[in-house]
Short mmCIF file of C-alpha atoms and ligand atoms in Angstrom, two decimals:
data_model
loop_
_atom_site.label_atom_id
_atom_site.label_comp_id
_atom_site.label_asym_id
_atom_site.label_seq_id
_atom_site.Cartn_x
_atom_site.Cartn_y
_atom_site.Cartn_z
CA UNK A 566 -30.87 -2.10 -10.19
CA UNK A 567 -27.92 -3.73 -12.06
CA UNK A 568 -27.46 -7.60 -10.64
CA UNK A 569 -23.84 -8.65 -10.46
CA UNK A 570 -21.99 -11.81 -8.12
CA UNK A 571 -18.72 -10.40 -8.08
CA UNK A 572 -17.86 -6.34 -7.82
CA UNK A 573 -14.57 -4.97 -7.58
CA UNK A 574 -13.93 -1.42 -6.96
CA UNK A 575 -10.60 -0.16 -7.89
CA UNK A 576 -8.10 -1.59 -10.70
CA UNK A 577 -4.84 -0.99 -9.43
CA UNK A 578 -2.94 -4.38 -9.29
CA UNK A 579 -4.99 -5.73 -5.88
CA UNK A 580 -8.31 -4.94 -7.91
CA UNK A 581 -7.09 -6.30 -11.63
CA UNK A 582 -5.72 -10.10 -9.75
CA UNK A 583 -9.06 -10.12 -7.75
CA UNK A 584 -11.39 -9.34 -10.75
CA UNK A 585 -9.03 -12.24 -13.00
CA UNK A 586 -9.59 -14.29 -9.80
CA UNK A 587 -13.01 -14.25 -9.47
CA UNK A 588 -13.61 -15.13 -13.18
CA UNK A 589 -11.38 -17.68 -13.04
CA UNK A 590 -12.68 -19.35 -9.40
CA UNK A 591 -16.32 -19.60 -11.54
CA UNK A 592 -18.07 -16.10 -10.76
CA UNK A 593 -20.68 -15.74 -13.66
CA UNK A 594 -20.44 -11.87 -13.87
CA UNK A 595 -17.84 -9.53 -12.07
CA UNK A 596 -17.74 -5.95 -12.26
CA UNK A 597 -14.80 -3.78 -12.00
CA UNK A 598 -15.36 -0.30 -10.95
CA UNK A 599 -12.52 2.11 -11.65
CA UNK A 600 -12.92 6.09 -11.24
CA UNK A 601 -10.14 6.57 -13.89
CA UNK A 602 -10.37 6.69 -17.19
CA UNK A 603 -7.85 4.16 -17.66
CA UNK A 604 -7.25 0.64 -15.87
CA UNK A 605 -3.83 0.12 -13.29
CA UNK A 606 -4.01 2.08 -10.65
CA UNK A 607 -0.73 3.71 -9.15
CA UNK A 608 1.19 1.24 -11.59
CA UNK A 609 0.64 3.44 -14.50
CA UNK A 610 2.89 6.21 -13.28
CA UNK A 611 5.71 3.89 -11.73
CA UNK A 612 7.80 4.20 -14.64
CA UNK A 613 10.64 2.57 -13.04
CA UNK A 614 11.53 -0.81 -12.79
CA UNK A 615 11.20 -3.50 -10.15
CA UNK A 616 7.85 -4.77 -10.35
CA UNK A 617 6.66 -8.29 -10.59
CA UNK A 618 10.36 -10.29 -9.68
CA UNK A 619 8.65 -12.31 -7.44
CA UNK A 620 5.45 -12.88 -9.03
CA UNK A 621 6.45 -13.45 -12.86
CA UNK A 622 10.59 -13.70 -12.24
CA UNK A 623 10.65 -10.38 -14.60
CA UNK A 624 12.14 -7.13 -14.07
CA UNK A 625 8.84 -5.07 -15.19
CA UNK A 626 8.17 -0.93 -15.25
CA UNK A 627 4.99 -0.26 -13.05
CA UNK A 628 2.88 0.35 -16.55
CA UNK A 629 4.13 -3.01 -18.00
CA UNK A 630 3.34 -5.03 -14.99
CA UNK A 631 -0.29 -3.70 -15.76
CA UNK A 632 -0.26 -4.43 -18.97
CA UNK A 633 0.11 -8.18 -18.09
CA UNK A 634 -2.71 -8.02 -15.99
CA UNK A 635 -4.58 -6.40 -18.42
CA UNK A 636 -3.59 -8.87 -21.18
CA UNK A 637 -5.04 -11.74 -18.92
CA UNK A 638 -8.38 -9.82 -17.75
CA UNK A 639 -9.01 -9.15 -21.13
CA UNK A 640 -9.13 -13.28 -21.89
CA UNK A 641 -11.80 -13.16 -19.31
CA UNK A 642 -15.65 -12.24 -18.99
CA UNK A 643 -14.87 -9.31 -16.81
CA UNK A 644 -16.86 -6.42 -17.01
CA UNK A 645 -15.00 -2.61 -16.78
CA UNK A 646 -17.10 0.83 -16.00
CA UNK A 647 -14.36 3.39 -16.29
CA UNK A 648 -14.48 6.89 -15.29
CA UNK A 649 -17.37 5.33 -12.74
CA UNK A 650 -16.93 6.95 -9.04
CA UNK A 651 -18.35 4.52 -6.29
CA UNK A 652 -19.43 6.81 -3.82
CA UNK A 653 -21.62 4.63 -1.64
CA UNK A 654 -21.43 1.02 -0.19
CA UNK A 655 -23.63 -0.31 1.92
CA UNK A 656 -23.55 -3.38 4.26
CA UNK A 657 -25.79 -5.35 2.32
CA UNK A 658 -23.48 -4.82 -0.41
CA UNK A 659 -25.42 -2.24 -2.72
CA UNK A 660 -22.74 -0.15 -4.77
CA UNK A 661 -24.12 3.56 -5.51
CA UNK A 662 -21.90 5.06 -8.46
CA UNK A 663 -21.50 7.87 -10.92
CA UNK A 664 -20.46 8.07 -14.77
CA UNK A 665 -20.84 10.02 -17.27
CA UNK A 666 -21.56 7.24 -19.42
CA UNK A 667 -24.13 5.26 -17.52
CA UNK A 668 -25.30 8.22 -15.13
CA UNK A 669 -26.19 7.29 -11.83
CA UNK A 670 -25.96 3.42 -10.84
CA UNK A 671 -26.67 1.15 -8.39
CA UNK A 672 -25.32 -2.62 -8.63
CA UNK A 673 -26.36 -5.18 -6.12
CA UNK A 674 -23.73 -7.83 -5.72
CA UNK A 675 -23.48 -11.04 -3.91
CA UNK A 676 -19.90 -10.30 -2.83
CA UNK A 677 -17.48 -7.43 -2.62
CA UNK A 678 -13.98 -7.00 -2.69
CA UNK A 679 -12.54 -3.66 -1.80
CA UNK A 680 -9.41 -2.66 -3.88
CA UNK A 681 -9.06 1.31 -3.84
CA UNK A 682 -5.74 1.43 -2.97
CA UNK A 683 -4.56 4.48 -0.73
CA UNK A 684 -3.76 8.06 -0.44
CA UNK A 685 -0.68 9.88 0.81
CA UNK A 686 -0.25 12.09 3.62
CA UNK A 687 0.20 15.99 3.30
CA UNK A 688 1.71 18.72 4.69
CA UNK A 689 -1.83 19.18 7.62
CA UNK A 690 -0.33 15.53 8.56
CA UNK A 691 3.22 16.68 9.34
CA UNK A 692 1.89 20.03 10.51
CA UNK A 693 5.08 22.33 9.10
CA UNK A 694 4.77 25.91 9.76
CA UNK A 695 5.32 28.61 7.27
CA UNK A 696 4.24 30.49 4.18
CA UNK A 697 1.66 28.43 2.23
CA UNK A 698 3.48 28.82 -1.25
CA UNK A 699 3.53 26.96 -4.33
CA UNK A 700 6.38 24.46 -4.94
CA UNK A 701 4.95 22.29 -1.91
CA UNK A 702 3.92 18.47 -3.15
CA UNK A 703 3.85 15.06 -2.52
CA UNK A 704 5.79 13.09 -4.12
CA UNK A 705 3.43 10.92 -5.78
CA UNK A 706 2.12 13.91 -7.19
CA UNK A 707 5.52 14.66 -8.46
CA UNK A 708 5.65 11.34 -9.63
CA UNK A 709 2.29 12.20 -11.81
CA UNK A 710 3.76 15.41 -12.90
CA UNK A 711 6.97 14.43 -14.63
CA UNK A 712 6.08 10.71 -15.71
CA UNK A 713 2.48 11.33 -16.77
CA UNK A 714 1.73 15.51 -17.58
CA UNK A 715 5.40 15.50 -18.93
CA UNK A 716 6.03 18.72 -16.02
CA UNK A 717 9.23 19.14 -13.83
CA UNK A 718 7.67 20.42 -10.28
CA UNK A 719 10.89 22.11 -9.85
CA UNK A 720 14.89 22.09 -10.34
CA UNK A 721 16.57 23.34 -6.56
CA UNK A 722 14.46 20.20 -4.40
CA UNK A 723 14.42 19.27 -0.83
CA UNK A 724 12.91 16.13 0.25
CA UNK A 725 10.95 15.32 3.52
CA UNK A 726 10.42 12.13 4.32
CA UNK A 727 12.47 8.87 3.06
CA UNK A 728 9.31 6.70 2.04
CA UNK A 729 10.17 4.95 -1.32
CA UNK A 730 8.17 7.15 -3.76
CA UNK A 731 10.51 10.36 -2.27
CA UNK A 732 13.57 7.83 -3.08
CA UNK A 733 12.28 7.09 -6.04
CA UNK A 734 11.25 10.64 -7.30
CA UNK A 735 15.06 11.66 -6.01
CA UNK A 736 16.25 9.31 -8.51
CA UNK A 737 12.84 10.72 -10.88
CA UNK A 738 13.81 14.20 -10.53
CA UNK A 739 18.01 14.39 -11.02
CA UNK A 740 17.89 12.25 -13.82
CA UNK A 741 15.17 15.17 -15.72
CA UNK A 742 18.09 17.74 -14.27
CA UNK A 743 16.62 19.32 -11.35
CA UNK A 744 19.19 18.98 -8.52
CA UNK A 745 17.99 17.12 -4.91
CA UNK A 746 19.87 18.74 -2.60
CA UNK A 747 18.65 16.35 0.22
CA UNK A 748 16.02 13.46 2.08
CA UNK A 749 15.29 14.75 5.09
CA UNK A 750 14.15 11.85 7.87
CA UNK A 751 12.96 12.24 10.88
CA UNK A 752 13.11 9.01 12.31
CA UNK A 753 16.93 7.49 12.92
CA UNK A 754 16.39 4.55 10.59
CA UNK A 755 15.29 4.86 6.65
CA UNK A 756 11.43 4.38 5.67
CA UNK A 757 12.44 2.59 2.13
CA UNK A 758 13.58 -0.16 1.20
CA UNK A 759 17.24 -0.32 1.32
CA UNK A 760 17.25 -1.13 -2.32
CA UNK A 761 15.44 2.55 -3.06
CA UNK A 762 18.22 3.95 -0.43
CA UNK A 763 21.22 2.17 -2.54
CA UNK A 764 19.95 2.85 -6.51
CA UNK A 765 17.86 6.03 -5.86
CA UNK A 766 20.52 8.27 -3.15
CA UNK A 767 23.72 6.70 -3.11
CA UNK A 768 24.30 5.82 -6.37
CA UNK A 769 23.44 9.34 -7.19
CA UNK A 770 25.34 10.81 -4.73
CA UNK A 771 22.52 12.32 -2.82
CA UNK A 772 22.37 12.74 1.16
CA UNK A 773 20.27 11.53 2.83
CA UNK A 774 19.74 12.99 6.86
CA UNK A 775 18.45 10.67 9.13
CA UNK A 776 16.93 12.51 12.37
CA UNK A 777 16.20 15.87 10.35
CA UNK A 778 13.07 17.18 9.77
CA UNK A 779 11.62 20.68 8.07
CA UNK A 780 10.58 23.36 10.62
CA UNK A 781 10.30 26.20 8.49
CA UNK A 782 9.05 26.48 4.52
CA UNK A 783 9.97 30.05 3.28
CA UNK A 784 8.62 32.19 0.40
CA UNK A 785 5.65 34.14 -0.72
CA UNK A 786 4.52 32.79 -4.10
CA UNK A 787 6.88 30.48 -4.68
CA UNK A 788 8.81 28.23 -1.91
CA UNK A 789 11.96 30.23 -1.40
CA UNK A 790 13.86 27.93 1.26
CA UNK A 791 13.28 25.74 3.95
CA UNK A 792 14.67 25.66 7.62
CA UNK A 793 16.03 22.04 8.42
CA UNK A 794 16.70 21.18 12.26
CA UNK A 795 17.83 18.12 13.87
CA UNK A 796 15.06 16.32 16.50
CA UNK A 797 15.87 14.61 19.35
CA UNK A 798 15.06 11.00 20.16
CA UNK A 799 11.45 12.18 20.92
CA UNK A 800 11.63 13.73 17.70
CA UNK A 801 11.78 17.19 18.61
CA UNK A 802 13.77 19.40 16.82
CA UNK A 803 16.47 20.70 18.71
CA UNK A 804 17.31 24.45 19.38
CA UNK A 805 19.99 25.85 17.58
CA UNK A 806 20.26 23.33 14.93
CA UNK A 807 18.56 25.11 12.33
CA UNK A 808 20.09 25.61 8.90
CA UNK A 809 18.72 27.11 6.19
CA UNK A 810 18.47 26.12 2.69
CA UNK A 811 17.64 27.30 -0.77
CA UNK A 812 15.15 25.84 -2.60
CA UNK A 813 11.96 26.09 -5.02
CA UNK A 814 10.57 22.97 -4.41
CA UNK A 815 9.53 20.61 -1.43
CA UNK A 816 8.64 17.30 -1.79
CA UNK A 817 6.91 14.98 0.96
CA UNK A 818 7.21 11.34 0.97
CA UNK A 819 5.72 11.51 4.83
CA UNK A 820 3.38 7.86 4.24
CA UNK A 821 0.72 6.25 2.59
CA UNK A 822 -2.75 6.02 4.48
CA UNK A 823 -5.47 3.23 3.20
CA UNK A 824 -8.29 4.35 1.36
CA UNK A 825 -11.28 3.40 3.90
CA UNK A 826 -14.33 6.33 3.42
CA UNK A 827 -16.43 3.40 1.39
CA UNK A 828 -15.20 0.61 3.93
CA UNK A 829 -16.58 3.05 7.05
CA UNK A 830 -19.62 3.56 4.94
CA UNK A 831 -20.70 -0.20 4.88
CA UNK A 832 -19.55 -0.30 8.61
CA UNK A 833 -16.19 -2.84 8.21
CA UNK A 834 -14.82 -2.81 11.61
CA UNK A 835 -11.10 -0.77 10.74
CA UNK A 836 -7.33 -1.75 12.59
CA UNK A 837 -5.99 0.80 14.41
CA UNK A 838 -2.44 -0.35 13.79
CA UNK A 839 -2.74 -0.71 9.48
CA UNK A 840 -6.09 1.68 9.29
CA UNK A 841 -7.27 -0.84 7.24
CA UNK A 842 -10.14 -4.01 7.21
CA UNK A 843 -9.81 -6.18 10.06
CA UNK A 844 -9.26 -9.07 7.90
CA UNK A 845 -9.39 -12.99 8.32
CA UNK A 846 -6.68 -15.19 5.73
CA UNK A 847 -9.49 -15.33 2.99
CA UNK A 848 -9.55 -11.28 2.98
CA UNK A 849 -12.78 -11.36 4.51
CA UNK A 850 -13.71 -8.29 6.27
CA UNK A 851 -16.17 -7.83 9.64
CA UNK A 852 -18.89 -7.60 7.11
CA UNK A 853 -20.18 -10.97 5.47
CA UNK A 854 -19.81 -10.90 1.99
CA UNK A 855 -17.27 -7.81 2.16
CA UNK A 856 -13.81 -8.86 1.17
CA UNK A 857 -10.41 -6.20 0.55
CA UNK A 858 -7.23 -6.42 -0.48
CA UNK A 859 -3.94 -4.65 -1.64
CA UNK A 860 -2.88 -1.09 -0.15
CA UNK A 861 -6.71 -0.29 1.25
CA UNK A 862 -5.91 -3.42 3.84
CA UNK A 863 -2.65 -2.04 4.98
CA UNK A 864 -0.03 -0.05 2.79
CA UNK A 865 2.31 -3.09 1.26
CA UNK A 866 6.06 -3.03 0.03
CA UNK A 867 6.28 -5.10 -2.88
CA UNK A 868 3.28 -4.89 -5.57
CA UNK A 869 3.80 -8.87 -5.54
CA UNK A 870 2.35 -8.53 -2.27
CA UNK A 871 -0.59 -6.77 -2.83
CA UNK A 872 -1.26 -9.43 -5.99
CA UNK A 873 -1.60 -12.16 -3.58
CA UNK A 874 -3.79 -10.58 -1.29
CA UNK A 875 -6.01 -9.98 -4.95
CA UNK A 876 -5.85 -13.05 -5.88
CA UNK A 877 -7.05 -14.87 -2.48
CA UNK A 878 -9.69 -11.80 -2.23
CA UNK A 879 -11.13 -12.54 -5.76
CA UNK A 880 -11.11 -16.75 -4.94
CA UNK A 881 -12.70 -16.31 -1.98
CA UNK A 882 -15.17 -13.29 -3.13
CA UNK A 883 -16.42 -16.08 -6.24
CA UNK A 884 -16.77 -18.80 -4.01
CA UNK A 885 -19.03 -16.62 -1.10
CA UNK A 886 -21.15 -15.05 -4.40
CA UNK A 887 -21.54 -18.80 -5.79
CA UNK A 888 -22.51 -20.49 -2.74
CA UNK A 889 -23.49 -18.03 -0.26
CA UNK A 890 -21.10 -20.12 1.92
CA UNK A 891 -20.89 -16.94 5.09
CA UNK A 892 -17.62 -16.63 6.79
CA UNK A 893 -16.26 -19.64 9.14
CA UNK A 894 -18.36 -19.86 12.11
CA UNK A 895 -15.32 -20.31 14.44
CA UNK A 896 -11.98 -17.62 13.99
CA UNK A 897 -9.04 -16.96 16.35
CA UNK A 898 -7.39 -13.05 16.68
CA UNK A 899 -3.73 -13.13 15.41
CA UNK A 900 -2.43 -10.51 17.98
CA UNK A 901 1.11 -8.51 17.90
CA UNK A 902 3.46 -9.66 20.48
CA UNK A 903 7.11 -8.32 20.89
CA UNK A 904 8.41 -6.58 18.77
CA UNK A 905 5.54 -6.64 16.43
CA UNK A 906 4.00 -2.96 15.02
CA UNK A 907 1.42 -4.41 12.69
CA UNK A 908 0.32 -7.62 11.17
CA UNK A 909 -1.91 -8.77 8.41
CA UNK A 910 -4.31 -10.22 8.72
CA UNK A 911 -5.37 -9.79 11.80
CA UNK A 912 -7.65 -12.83 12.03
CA UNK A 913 -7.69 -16.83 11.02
CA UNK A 914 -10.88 -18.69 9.93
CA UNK A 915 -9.54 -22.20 9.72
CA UNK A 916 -10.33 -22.05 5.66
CA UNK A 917 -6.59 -21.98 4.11
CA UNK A 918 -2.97 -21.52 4.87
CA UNK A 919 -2.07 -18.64 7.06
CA UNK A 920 0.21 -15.85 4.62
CA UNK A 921 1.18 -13.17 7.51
CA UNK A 922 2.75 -9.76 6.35
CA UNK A 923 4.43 -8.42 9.60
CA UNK A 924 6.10 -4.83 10.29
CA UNK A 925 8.39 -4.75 13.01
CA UNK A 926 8.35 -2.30 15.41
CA UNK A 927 12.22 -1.52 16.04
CA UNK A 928 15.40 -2.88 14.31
CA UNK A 929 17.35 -5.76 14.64
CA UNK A 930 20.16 -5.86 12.75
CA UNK A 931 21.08 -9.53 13.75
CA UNK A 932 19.62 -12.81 13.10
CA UNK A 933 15.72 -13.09 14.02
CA UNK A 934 13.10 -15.76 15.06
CA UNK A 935 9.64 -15.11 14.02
CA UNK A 936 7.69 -16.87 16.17
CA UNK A 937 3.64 -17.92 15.42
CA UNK A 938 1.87 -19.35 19.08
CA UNK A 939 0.18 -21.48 18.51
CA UNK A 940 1.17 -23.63 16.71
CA UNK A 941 4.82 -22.71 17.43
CA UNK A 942 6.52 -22.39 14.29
CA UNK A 943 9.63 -20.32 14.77
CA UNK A 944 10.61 -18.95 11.03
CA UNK A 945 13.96 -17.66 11.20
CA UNK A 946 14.92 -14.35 9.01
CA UNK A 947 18.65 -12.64 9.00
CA UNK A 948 17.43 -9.48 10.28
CA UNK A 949 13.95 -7.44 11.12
CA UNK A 950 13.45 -3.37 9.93
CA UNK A 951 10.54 -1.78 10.18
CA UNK A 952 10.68 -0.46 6.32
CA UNK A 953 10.60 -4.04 5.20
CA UNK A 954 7.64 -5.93 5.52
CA UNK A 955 8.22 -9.86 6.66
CA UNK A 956 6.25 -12.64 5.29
CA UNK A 957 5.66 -16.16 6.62
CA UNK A 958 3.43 -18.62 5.82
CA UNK A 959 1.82 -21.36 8.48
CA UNK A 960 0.19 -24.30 6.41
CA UNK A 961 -3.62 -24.98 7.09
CA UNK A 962 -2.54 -28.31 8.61
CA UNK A 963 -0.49 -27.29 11.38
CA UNK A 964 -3.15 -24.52 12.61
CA UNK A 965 -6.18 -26.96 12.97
CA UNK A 966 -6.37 -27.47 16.67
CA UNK A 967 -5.84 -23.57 17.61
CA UNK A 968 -8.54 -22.56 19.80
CA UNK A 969 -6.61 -19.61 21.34
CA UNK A 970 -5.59 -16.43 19.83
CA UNK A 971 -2.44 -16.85 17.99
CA UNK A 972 0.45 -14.27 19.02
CA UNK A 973 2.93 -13.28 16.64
CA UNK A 974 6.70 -11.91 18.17
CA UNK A 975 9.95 -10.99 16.91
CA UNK A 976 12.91 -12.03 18.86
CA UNK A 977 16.19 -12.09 18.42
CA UNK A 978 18.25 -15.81 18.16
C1 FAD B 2249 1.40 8.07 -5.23
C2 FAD B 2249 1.91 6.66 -5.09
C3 FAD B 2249 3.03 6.27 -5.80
C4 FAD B 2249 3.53 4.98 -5.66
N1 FAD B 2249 4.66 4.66 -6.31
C5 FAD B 2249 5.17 3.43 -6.13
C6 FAD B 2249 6.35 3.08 -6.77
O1 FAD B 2249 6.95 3.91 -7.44
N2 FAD B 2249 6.81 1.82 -6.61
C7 FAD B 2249 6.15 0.89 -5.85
O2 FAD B 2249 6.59 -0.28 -5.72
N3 FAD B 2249 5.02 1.20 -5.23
C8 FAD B 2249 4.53 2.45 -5.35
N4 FAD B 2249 3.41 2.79 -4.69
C9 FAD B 2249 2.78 1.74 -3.91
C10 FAD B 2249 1.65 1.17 -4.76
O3 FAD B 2249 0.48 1.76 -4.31
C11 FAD B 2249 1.47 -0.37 -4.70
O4 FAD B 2249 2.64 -1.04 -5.08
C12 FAD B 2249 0.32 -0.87 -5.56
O5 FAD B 2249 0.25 -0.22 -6.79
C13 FAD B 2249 -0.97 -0.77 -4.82
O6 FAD B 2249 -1.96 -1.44 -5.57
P1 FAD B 2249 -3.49 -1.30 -5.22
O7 FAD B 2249 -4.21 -2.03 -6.31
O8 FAD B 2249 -3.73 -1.72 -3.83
O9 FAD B 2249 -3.80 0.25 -5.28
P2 FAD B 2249 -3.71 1.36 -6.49
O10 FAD B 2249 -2.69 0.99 -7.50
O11 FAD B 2249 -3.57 2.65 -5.77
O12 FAD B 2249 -5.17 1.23 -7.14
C14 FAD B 2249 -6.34 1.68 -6.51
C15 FAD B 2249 -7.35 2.03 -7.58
O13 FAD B 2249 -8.62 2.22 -6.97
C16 FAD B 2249 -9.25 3.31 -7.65
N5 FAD B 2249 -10.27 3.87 -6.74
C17 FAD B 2249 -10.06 4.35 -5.48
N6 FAD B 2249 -11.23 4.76 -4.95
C18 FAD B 2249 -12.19 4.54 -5.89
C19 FAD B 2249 -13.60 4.78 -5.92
N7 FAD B 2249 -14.26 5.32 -4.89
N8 FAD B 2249 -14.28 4.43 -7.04
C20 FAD B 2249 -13.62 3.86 -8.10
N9 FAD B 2249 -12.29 3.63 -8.13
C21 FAD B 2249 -11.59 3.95 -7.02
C22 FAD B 2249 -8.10 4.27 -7.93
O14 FAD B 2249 -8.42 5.19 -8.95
C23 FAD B 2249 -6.99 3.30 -8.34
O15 FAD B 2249 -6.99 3.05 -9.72
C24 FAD B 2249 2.88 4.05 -4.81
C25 FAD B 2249 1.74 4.46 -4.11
C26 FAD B 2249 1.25 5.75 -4.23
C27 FAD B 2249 0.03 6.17 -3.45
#
């Protein structure tokens, strides 16, 4: 059995900043497991811009941003297995993988991190009725279609679902000449970032149709139309709203859904809000030695984001393989309070500043407090939407006599 301290399965940006991390906090030998034959994840089909302004103050393409990352790992002793599957993880942190070019492996390692990114949802998800005919896809399949295979899914499109890779791939797919004839949404508010709404729909002239959804797809072999109706506010369509419309294609951008099947497998207790690791501020999972981070923790806005969450998950992931140090004997929950859909993470182990990423649950389109009891820090922000994740940060110092758990709420000033 291979020996390793530090093993990182997936290299998308989360597992890339963990694995430089790690080497860089001290860990002897880290591993980076990737199933693809090439390192960066998602990145490498974001051919768009708008990655990394936070993290490097540059405007990068998803594939550049990579490329940076892979620049520095390769100054590093990190080890890559491409085209190596990790099938099976167990709680004493034993990796079982497949390659073709080592076979059948199993690595030991002294510490974990997690980094597989996630998946999107499908039509089963949505549950739309109607013809099961070609021309149905997500949109990050889309995305892989036109900006990797070089293949336009379609040219009359409707889009379900205003995530940001269905803004994005509105934006994709007009500028190759196929013509989006609309984003349907079936919630009243957006589910991108306004920025995606402003540059990828507007500036294109493209409508988007807030409380809309698909009720109908149509056509044998190929997607012939779809049947749009208008839902109500418990987001049921309503009768005689229907309208029909022409198209070949349908794209879904219906959300993203955390990778967990290896996370279940070494038993690492899951959130029901962000169906990811219950996690402490050191990415630590419920199982010692087990650490995550990125879009398999909870599905992130900004890739800066999920680089930060690498980065603590590879320090922290060297240190526990160096020292064996186990996870802070004392921890407090951070629980949602009003206003509050989901939070990461979810727990606080006394060990470093607290970083909280917070969804809102509804929006408020006027100035907000943020409020973190204990300690009672009140962070003020000049508005709260659900499609825009918040971040605040509570320094180590001001968190050390906590002893109950700490709520987090979202109230308006
Ligand atoms: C289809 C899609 C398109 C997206 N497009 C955009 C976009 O245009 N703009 C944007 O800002 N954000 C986009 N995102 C969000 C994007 O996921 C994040 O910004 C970021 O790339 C997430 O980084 P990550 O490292 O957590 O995950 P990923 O980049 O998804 O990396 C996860 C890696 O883990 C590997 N992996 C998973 N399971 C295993 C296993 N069992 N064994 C070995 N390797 C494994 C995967 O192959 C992958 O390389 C998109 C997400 C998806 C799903």
């Amino acid at each position: 059995m291979m020996e390793v301290d530090v093993a990182v399965i997936g290299s998308g940006p989360a597992g890339l900043t963990a694995a430089i991390h790690a080497d860089k906090s001290g860990a002897q030998k880290v591993l980076l497991l990737e199933r693809e034959e090439e390192l960066g994840g998602i990145l490498k089909q974001c051919i768009h811009n708008g990655f990394g302004l936070e993290q490097f103050k540059q405007d990068y393409t998803g594939p550049e941003y990579a490329e940076r990352l892979i620049k520095e790992l390769e100054k590093t002793g990190v080890e890559c297995f491409l085209n190596t599957l990790v099938t099976d993880l167990s709680s004493d942190r034993v990796i079982t993988a497949l390659s073709p070019e080592h076979g059948g492996l199993e690595i030991r390692a002294k510490s974990i991190v997690l980094a597989m990114g996630c998946r999107e949802r499908t039509r089963p998800s949505v549950g739309i009725p109607g013809t099961r005919s070609a021309g149905i896809f997500t949109a990050g399949v889309a995305q892989r279609f036109v900006n990797i295979d070089g293949y336009l899914p379609g040219k009359k499109v409707v889009i379900l679902g205003s995530g940001d890779i269905g803004l994005i791939m509105a934006r994709r797919l007009t500028l190759e000449g196929a013509r989006v004839i609309g984003v349907y949404e079936v919630m009243s508010n957006p589910g991108g970032l306004k920025r995606n709404i402003v540059q990828c729909l507007n500036d294109f002239d493209i409508p988007l149709y807030l409380s809309h959804t698909v009720t109908e797809i149509k056509g044998k072999e190929r997607v012939e139309g779809v049947i749009v109706s208008k839902v109500d506010s418990n987001l049921h369509p309503v009768p005689g709203s229907e309208k029909s419309i022409e198209c070949d294609t349908l794209l879904l951008s219906v959300g993203l859904i955390p990778e967990n099947e290896l996370s279940k497998k070494a038993g690492v207790e899951l959130s029901a809000a962000t169906k990811g690791p219950v996690t402490t501020e050191t990415m630590e999972t419920s199982v010692p030695g087990i650490f995550t981070c990125g879009n398999v923790s909870t599905v992130f806005d900004l890739v800066d984001y999920v680089a930060q969450t690498g980065a603590a998950a590879g320090t922290y992931a060297a240190r526990y393989a160096l020292s064996h140090v186990s996870r802070s004997k004392q921890s407090v929950d951070i629980v949602a309070g009003e206003n509050v859909r989901l939070l990461f993470p979810q727990r606080y182990g006394f060990e470093d500043d607290l970083v909280l990423f917070i969804r809102a649950a509804e929006h408020v389109e006027k100035p907000v407090a943020i409020e973190v009891a204990p300690p009672g820090s009140r962070i003020n922000r000049l508005y709260a939407r659900p499609n825009e994740m918040l971040r605040v940060k509570i320094p180590k110092e001001k968190l050390v006599e906590v002893k109950q758990p700490i709520m987090v709420s979202i109230r308006e000033k």
